[in-house]
mmCIF file of C-alpha atoms in Angstrom:
data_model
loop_
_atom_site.group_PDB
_atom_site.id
_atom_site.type_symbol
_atom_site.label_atom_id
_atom_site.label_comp_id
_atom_site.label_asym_id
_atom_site.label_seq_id
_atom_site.Cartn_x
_atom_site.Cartn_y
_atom_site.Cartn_z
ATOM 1 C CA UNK L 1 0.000 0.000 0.000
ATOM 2 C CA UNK L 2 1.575 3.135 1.463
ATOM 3 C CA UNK L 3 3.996 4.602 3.169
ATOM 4 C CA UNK L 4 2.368 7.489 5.520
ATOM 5 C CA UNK L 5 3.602 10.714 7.117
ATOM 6 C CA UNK L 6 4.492 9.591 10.834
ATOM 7 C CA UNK L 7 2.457 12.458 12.705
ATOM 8 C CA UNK L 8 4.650 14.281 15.001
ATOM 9 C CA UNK L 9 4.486 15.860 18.563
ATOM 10 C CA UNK L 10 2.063 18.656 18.427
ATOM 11 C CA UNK L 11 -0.121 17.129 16.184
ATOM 12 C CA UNK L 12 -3.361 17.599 17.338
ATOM 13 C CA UNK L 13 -4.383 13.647 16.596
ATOM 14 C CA UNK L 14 -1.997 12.490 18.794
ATOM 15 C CA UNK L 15 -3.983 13.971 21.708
ATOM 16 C CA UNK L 16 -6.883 12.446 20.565
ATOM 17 C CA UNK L 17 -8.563 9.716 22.275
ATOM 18 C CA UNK L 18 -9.674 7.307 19.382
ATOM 19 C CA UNK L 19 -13.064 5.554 18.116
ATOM 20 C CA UNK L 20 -13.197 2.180 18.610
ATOM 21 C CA UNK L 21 -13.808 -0.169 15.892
ATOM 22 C CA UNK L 22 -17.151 -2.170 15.306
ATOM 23 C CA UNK L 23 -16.569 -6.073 14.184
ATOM 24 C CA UNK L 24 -17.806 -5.086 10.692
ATOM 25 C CA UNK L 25 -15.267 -2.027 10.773
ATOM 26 C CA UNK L 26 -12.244 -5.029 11.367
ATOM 27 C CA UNK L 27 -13.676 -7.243 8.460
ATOM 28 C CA UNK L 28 -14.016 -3.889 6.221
ATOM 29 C CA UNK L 29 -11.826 -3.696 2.833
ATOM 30 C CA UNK L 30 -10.727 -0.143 3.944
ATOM 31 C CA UNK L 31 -9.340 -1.294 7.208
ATOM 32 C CA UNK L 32 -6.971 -3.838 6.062
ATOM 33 C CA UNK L 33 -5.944 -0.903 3.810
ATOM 34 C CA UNK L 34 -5.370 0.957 6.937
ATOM 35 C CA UNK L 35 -3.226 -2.339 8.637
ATOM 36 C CA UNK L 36 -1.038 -2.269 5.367
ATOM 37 C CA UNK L 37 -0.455 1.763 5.624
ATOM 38 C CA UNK L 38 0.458 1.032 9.157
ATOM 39 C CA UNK L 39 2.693 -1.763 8.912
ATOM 40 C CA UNK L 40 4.510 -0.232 5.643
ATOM 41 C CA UNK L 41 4.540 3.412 7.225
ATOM 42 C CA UNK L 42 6.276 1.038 10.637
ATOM 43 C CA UNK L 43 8.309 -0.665 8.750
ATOM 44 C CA UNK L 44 9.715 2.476 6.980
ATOM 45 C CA UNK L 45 10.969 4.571 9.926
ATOM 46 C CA UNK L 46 12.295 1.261 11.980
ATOM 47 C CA UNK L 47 9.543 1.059 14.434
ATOM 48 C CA UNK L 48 8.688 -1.849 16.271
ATOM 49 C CA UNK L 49 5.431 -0.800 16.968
ATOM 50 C CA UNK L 50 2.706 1.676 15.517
ATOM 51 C CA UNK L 51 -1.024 3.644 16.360
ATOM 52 C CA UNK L 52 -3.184 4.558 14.050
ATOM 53 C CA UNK L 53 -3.034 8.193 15.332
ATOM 54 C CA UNK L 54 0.349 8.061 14.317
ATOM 55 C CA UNK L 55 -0.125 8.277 10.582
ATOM 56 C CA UNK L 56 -3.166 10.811 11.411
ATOM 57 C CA UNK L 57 -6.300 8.149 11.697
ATOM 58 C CA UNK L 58 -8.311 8.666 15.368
ATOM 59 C CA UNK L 59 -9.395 4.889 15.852
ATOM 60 C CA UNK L 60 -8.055 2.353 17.804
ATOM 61 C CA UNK L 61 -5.743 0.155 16.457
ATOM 62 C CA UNK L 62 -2.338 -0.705 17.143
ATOM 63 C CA UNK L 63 0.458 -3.176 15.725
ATOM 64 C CA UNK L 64 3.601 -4.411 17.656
ATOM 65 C CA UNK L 65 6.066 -6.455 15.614
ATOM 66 C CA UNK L 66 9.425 -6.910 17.599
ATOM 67 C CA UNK L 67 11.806 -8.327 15.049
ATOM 68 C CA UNK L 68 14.832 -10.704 15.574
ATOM 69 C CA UNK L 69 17.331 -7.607 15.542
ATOM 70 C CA UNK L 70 15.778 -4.187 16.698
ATOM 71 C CA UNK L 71 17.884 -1.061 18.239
ATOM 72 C CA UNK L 72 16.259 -2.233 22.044
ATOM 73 C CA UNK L 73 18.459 -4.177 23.437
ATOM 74 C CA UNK L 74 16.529 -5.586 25.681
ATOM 75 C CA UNK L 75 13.879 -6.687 23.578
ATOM 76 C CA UNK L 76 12.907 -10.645 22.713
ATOM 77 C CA UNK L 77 10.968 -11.117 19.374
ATOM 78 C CA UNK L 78 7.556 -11.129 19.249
ATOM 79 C CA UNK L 79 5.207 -12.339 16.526
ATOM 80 C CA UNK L 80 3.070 -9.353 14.454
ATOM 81 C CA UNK L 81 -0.265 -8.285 16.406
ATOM 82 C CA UNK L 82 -2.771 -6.580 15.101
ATOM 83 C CA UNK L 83 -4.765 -4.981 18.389
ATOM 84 C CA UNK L 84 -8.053 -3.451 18.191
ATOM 85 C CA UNK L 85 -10.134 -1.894 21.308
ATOM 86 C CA UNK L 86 -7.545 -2.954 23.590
ATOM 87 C CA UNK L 87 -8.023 -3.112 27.197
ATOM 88 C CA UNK L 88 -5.340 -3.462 29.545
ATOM 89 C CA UNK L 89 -5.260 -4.950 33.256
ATOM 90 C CA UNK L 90 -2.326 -4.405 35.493
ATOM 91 C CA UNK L 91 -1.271 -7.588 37.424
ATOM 92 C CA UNK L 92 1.518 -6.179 39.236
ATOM 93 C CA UNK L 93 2.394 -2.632 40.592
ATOM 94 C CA UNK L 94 6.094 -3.752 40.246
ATOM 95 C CA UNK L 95 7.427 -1.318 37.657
ATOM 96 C CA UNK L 96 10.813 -2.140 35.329
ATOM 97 C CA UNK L 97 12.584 0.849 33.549
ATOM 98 C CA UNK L 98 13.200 1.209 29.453
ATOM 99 C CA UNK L 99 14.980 4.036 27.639
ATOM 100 C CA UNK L 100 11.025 4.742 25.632
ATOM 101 C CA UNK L 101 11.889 6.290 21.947
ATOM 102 C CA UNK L 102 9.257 6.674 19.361
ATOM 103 C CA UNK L 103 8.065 7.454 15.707
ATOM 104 C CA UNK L 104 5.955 10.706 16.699
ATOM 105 C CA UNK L 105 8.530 11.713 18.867
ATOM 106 C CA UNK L 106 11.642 11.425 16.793
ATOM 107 C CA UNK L 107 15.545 11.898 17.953
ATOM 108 C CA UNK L 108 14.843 12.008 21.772
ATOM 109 C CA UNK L 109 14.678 8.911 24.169
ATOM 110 C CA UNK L 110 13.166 9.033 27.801
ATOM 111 C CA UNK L 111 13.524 6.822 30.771
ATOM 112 C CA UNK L 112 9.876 5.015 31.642
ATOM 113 C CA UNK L 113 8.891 2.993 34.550
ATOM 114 C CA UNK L 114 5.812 0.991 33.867
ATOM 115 C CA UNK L 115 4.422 -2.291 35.266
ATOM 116 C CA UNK L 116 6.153 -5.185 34.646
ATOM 117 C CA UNK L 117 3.444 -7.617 33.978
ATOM 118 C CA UNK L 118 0.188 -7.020 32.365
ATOM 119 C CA UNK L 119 -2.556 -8.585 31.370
ATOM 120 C CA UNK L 120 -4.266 -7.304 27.660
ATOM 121 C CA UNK L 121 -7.565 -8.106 26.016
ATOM 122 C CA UNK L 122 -8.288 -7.101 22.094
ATOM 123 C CA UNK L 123 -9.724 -8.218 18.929
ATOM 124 C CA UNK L 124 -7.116 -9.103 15.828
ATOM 125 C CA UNK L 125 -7.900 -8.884 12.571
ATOM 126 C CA UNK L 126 -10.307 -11.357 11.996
ATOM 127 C CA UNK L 127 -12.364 -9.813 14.747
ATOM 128 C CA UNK L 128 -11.398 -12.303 17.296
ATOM 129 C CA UNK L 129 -11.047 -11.708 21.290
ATOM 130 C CA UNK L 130 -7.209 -12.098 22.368
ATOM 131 C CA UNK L 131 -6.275 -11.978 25.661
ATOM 132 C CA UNK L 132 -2.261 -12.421 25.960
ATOM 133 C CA UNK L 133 0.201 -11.613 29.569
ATOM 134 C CA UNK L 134 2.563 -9.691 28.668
ATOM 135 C CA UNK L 135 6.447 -9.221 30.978
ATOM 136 C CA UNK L 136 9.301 -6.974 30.703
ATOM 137 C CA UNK L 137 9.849 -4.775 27.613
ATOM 138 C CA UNK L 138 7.136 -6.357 25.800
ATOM 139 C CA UNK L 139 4.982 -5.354 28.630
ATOM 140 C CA UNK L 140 5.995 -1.880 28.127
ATOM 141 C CA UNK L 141 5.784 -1.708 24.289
ATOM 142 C CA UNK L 142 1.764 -2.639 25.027
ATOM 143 C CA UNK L 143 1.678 0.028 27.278
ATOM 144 C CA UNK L 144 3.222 2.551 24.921
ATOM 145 C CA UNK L 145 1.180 1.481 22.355
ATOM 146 C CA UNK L 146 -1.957 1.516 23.957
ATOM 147 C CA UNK L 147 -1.637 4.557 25.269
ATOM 148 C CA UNK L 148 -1.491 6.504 21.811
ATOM 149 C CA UNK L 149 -4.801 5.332 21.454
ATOM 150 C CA UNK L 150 -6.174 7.762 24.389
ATOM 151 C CA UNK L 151 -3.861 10.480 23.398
ATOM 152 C CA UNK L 152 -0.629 10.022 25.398
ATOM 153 C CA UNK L 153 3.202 9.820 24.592
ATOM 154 C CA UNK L 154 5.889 8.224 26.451
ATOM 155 C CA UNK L 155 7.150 11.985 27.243
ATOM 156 C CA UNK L 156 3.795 12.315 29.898
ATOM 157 C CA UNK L 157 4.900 9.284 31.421
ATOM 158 C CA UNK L 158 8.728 10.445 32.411
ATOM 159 C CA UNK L 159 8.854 10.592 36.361
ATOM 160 C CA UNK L 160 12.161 12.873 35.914
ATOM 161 C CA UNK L 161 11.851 15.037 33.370
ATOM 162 C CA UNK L 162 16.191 15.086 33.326
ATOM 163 C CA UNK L 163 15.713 11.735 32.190
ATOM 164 C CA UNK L 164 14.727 12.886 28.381
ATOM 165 C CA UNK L 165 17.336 13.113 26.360
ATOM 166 C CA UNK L 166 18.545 13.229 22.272
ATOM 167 C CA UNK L 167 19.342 9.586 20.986
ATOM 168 C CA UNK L 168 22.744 10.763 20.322
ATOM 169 C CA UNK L 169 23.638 11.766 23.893
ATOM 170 C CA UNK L 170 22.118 8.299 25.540
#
């Protein structure tokens, strides 16, 4: 399909909290158009994960595809998911600590303490119920994820604000 304009900080969108998606929406021709723009538009800028808001669409959808070889070091692979109207559960309040970057927030890198274990519940693209556990970095690439989808960025979730920094200087 296409490769899309990654939408930036200060882009309105990105403070947007999104529409969910109906099962018929899923199935629909124009959303698996939207799943391709996503994934190429991903793919492109050497993300391991992408929301819909990010390319400028206000619905709920997310994909997290942690390759073999990524620029996290701490990240395992993880198969392609497709996640739409995710909810998320919390199962501990123990929280591990990741150097966040991202695609709408491009050249900087902050330090994020999240839970470490988490329980999420979505439809994939066949309009499906998931419900995966999630530990550890992939834990926090759900959260990050998910929580484009109600308008935040990693940025609003940096206890120490000294802890944001350029890539370069990390």
């Amino acid at each position: 399909m296409t490769v899309q304009k990654i939408r930036t900080m200060g882009d309105p969108v990105l403070r947007e909290i999104t529409q969910e998606f109906t099962e018929e929406e899923i199935l629909a021709p124009e959303t698996k158009e939207l799943i391709q723009d996503m994934q190429d538009s991903m793919k492109a800028a050497g993300g391991i994960g992408i929301a819909a808001p990010e390319i400028g669409v206000s619905k709920r959808v997310t994909i997290i595809d942690v390759p073999e070889e990524s620029r996290y070091e701490e990240a395992q692979a993880s198969q392609r998911m497709i996640i739409f109207n995710p909810k998320i559960e919390f199962l501990t309040q123990e929280e591990d600590g990741y150097w966040e970057g991202c695609l709408s927030v491009p050249g900087l890198r902050g330090f994020v303490e999240r839970p470490n274990h988490i329980r999420v519940s979505f439809l994939d693209e066949n309009a499906k119920e998931v419900v995966i556990e999630a530990q550890g970095f992939l834990a926090t690439v759900f959260q990050h994820e998910i929580d484009h989808l109600f308008g935040k960025l990693y940025v609003d979730q940096i206890k120490d604000i000294k802890q944001l920094v350029f890539e370069e200087n990390l």
